[in-house]
Short mmCIF file of C-alpha atoms in Angstrom, two decimals:
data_model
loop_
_atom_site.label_atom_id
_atom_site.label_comp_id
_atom_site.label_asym_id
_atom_site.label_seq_id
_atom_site.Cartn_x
_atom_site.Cartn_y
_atom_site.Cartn_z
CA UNK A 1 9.26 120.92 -13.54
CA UNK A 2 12.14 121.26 -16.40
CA UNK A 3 15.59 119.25 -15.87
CA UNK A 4 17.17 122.54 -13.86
CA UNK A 5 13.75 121.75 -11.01
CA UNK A 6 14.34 118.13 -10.97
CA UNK A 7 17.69 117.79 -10.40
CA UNK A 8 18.19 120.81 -8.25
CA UNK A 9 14.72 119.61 -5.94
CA UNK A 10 17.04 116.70 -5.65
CA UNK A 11 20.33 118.17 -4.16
CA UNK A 12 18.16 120.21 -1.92
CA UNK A 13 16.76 117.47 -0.51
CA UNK A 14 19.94 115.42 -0.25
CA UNK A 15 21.42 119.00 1.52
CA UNK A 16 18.21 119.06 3.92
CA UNK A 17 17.78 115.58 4.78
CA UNK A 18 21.28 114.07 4.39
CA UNK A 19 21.06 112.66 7.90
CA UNK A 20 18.15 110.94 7.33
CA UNK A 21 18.98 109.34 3.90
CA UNK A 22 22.99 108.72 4.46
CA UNK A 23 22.39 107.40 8.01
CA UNK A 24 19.69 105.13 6.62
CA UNK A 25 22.43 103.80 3.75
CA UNK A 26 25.18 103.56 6.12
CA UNK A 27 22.88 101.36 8.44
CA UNK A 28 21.33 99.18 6.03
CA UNK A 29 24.55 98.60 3.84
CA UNK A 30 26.94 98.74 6.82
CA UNK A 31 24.58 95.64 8.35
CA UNK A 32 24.62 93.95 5.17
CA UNK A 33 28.46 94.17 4.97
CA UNK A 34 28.54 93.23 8.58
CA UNK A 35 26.19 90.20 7.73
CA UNK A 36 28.38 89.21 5.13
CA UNK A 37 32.02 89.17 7.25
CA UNK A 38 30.18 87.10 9.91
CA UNK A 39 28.80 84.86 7.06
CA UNK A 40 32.42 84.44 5.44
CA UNK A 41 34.21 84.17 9.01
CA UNK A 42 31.75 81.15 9.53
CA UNK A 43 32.03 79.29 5.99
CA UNK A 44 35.63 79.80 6.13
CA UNK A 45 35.85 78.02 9.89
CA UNK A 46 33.53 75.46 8.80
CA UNK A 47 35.74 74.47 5.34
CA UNK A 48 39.21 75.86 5.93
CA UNK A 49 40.57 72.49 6.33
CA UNK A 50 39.58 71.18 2.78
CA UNK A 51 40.69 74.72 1.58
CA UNK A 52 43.97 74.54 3.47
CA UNK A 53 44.18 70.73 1.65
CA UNK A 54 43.27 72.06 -2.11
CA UNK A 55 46.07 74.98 -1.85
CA UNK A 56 48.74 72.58 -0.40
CA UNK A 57 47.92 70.68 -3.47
CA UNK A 58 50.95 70.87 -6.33
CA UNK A 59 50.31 71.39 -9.66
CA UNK A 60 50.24 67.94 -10.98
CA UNK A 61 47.31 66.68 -8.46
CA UNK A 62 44.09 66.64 -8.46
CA UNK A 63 41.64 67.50 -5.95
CA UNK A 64 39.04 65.14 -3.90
CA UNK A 65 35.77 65.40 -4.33
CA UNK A 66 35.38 65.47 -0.46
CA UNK A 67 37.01 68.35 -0.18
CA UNK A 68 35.80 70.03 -3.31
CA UNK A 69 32.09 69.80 -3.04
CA UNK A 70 32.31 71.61 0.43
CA UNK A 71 34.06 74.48 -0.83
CA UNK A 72 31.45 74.83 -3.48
CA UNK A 73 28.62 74.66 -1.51
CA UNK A 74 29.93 77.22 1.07
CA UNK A 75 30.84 79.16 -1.86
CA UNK A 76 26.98 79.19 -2.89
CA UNK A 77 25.44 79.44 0.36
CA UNK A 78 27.68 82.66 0.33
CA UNK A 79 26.73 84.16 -3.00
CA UNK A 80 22.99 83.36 -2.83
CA UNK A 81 22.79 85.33 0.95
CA UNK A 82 24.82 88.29 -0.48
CA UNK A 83 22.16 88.37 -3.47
CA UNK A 84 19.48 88.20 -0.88
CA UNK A 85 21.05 90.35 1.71
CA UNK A 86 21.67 93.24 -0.55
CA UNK A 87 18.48 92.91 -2.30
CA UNK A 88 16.83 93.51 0.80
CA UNK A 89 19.31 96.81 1.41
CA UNK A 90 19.05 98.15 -1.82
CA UNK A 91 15.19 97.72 -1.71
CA UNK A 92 15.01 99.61 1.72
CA UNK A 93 16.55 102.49 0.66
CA UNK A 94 14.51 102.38 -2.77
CA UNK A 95 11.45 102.49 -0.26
CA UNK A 96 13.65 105.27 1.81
CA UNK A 97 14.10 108.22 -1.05
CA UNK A 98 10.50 108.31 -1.76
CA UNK A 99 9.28 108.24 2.21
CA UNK A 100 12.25 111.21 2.97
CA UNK A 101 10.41 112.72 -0.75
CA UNK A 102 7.03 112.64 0.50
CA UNK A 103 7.91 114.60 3.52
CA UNK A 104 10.55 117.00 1.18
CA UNK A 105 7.74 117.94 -1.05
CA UNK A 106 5.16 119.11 1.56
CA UNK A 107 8.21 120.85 3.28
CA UNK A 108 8.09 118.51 6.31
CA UNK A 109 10.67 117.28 8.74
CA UNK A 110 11.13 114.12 9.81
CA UNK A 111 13.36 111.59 11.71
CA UNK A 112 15.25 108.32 11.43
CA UNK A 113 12.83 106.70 13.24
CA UNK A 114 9.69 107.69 11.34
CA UNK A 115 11.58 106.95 7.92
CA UNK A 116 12.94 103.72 9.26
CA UNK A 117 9.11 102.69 10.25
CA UNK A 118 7.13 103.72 6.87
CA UNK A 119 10.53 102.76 4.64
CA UNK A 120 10.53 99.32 6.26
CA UNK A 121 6.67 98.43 5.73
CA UNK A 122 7.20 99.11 2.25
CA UNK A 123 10.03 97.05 2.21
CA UNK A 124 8.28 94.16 0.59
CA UNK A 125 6.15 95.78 -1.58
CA UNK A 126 8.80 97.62 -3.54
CA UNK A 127 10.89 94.08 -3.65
CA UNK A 128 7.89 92.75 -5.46
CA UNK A 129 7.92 95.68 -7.69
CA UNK A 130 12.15 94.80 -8.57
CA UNK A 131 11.57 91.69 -9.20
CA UNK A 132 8.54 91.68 -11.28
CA UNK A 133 10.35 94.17 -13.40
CA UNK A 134 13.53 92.56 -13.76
CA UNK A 135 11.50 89.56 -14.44
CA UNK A 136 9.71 91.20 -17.31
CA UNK A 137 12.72 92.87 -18.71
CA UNK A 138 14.25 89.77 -18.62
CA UNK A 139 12.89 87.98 -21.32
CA UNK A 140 14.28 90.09 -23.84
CA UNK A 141 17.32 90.17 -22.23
CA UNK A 142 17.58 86.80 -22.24
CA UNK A 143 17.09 86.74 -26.06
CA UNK A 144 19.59 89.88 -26.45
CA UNK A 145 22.33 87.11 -24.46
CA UNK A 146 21.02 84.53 -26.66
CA UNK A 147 21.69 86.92 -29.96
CA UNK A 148 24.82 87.51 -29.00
CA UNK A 149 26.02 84.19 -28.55
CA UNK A 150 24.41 83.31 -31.63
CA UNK A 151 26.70 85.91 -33.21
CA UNK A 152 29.47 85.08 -31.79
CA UNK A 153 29.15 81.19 -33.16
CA UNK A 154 28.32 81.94 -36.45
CA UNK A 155 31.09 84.51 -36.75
CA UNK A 156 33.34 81.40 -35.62
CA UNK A 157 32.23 78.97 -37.76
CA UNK A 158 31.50 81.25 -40.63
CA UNK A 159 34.77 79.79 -42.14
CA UNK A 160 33.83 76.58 -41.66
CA UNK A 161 29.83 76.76 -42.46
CA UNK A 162 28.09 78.88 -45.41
CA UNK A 163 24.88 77.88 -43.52
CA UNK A 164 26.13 79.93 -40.32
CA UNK A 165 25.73 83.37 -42.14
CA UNK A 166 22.40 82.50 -41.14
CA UNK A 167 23.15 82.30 -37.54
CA UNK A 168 25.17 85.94 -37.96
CA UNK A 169 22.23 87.42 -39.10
CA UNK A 170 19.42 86.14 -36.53
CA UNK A 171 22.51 86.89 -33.89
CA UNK A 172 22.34 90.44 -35.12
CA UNK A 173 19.19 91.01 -34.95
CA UNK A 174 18.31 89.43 -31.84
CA UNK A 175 20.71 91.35 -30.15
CA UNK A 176 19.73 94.71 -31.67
CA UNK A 177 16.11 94.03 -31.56
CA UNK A 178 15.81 92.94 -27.65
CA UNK A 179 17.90 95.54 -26.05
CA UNK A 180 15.81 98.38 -27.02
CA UNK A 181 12.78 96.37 -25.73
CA UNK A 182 14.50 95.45 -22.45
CA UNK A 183 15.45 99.10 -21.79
CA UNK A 184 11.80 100.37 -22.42
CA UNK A 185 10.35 97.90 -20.34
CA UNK A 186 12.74 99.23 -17.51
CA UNK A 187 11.84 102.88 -17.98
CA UNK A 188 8.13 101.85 -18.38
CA UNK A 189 8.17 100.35 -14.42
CA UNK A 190 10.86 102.57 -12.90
CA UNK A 191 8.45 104.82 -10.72
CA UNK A 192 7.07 101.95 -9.53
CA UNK A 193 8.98 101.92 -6.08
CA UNK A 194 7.55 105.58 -5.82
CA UNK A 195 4.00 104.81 -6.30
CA UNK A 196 4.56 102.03 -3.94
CA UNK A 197 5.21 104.03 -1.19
CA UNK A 198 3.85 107.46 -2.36
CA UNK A 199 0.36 106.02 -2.39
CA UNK A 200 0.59 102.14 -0.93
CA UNK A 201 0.02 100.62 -3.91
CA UNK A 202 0.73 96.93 -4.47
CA UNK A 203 3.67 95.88 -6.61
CA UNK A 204 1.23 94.82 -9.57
CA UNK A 205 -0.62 98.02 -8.97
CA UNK A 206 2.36 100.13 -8.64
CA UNK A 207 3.75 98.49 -12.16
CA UNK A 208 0.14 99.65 -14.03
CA UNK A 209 0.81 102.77 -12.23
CA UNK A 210 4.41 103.44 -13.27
CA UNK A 211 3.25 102.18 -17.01
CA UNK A 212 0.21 104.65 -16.76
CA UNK A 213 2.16 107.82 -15.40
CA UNK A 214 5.43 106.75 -17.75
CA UNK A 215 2.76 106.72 -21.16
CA UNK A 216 3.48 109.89 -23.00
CA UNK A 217 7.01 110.87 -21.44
CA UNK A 218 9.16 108.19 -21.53
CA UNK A 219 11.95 109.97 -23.55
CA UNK A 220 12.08 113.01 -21.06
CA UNK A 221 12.12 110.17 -18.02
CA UNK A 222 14.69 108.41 -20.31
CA UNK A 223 16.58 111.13 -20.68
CA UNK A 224 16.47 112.74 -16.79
CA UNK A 225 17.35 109.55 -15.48
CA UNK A 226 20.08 108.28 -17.41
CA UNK A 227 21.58 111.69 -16.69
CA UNK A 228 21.20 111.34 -12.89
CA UNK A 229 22.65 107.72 -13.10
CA UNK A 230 25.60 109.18 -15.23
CA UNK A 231 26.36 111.80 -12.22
CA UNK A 232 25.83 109.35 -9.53
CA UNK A 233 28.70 107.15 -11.44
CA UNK A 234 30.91 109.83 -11.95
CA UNK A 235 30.67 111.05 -8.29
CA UNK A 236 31.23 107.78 -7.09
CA UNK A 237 34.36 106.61 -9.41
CA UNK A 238 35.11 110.31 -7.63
CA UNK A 239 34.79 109.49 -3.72
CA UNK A 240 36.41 105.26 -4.67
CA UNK A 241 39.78 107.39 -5.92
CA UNK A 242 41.13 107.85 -2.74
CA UNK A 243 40.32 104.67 -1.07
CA UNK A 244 41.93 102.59 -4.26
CA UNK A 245 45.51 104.33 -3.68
CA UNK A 246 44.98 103.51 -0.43
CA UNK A 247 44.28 100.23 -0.71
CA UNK A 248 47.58 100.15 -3.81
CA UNK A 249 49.40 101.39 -0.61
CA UNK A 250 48.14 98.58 1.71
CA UNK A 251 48.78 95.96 -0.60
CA UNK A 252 52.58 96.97 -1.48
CA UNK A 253 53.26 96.82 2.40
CA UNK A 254 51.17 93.63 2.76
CA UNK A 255 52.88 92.12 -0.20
CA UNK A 256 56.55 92.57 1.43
CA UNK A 257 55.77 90.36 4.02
CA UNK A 258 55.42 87.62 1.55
CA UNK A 259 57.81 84.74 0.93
CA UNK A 260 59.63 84.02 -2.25
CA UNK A 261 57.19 81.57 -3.23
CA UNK A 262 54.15 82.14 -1.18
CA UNK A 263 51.29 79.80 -1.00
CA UNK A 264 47.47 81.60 -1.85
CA UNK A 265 46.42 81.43 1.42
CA UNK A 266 49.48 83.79 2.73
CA UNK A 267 48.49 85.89 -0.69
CA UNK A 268 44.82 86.34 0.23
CA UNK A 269 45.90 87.40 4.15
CA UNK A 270 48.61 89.53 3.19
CA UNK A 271 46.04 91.53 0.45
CA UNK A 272 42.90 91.39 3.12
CA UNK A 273 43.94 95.16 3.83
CA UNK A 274 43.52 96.15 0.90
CA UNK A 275 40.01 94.22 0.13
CA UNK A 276 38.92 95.85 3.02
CA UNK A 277 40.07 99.25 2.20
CA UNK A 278 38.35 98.57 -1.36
CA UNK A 279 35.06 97.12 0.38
CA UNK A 280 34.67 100.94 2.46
CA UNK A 281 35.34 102.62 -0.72
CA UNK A 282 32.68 100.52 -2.56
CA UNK A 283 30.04 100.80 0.68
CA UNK A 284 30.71 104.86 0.58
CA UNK A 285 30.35 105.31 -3.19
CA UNK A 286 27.25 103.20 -3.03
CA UNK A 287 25.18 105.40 -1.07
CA UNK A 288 25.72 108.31 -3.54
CA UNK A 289 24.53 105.35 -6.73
CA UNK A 290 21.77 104.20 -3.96
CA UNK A 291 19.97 107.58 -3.31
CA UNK A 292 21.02 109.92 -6.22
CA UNK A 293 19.11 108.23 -9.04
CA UNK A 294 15.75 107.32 -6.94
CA UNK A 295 15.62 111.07 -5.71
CA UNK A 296 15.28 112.13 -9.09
CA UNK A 297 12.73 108.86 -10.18
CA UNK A 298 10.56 109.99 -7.06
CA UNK A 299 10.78 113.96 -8.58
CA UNK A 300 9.49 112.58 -12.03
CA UNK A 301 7.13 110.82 -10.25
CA UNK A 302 6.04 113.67 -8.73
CA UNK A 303 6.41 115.96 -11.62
CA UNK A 304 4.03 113.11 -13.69
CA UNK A 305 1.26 113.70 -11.51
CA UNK A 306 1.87 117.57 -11.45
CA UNK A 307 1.10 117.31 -14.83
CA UNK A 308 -1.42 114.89 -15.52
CA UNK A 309 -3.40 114.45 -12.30
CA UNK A 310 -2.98 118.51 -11.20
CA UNK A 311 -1.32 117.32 -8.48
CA UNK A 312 0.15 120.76 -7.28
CA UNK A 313 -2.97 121.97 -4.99
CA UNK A 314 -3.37 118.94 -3.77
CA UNK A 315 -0.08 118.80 -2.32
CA UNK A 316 -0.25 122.77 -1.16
CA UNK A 317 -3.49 121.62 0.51
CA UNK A 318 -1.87 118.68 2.30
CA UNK A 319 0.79 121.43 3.22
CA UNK A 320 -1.08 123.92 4.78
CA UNK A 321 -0.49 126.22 2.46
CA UNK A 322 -3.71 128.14 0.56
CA UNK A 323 -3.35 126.95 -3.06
CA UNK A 324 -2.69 129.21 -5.60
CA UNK A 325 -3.15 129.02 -9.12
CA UNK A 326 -0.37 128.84 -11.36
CA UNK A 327 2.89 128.99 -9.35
CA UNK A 328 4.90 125.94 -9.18
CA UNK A 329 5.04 124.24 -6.14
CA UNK A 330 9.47 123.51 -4.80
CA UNK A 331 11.03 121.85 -2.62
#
């Protein structure tokens, strides 16, 4: 398949099987969003006395500890369930586009439920697969952060220091150096989700198998994906227009219904319209960054094995369909 196949196999399936993919984004990020209000609602009931005592505070006095260390613990027991809770949604629908894929390249249909079923026992397996590669494209991004720090000292101190030009120069290259590794590494293990659910691999496996499949095209996947991930973004900076002048609008009449000198916590209820209004327009423009980019992952997948494994009769077989030689198999 060239570019024009990839991306347009992957607007046809987003125009076939729309129901299937959007419904499965709106009810996996729509419970994660739901998860998080109740989550908030709760901390807040739980501390809003020691928050209601730090904002009465004036500007010459200091906080106590007792009511300090509770808002930062609720404040972490909130952040590390959002990282977990939206892990666990973006993973499903990463497990999603290739199950609603499988059945879009044999020219199957299928249903919520039978997506739901197969995209939720591969759940875990394509968690493992995200993690292990962020862990493994971590460790030169941690020494790309590291370079860059580095830089940014020794460019302070230069004045100060003829020994920091040293420190500019390992700054430099550490930065320089790592972020091409870090970005290779990524591309390397980004069909791994597909061959996790394409053929049940485990997330080690699946990694070998991304690596394997990936060896020998990783400019074209490069390329195709950074492309789809540029269109996702510019679709959904699109679709969060509307929703941030309404949310401008929400917040002008929420802020005339302030005092002259309001206190935060009248500040944060008055603009809770327009968070709101903000959060919709982030959970909508989501889905399009959510399902966009692994559609066309799962097609390079696809097209990989076309091409290396002669994958195109295998697939007309598992069709029905008598396979032919030399025709190129759509969607």
């Amino acid at each position: 398949m060239k570019l024009g196949d990839i991306l347009g196999g992957a607007f046809s399936t987003l125009g076939r099987y729309w129901k299937q993919l959007f419904g499965m984004g709106a009810v996996v990020f729509g419970g994660a969003l739901a998860i998080m209000v109740v989550t908030v609602v709760i901390a807040y009931s739980v501390v809003s006395g020691h928050l209601h005592t730090v904002f009465s505070l004036s500007a010459d006095e200091e906080p106590r500890s007792s009511d300090v260390i509770p808002l930062v613990v609720g404040l972490g027991v909130i952040c590390l369930l959002a990282v977990i809770v939206f892990s666990v949604a973006t993973a499903m629908m990463y497990a999603t586009v290739p199950t609603v894929l499988q059945e879009a390249v044999l020219g199957r249909p299928t249903t919520f439920s039978a997506v739901w079923r197969r995209a939720w026992s591969r759940v875990p397996t394509v968690i493992g697969t995200v993690i292990l590669t962020y862990l493994i494209a971590m460790i030169p991004m941690v020494l790309m952060v590291a370079g860059f720090f580095a830089l940014v000292i020794g460019a302070i101190t230069l004045a100060h220091d003829t020994g920091a030009t040293l420190w500019v120069v390992l700054g430099f290259l550490g930065a320089f150096a790592t972020a091409p590794l870090a970005i290779w590494l990524c591309v390397k293990f980004c069909l791994a989700p597909s061959a996790a659910v394409f053929e049940g691999q485990s997330a080690v496996a699946s990694l070998r198998r991304s690596a394997q499949l990936v060896r020998g095209d990783w400019w074209r996947i490069f390329g195709t994906g950074l492309l789809a991930l540029v269109l996702a973004s510019v679709a959904s900076y699109i679709v969060q227009i509307p929703f941030s002048f309404l949310g401008m609008f929400s917040g002008v009449i929420g802020g005339t219904t302030l005092d002259e000198d309001p206190n935060p916590t009248a500040i944060v209820f008055a603009m809770s319209g327009y968070m709101v209004i903000m959060a919709l327009g982030q959970l909508v423009s989501q889905f399009i960054t959510a399902v966009f980019p692994p559609l066309v992952t799962g097609l390079l997948y696809v097209d990989r094995r076309m091409r290396t494994e002669n994958l195109g009769p295998a697939l007309a077989e598992a069709a029905g369909v008598p396979a032919q030689p030399g025709p190129r198999y759509g969607f």
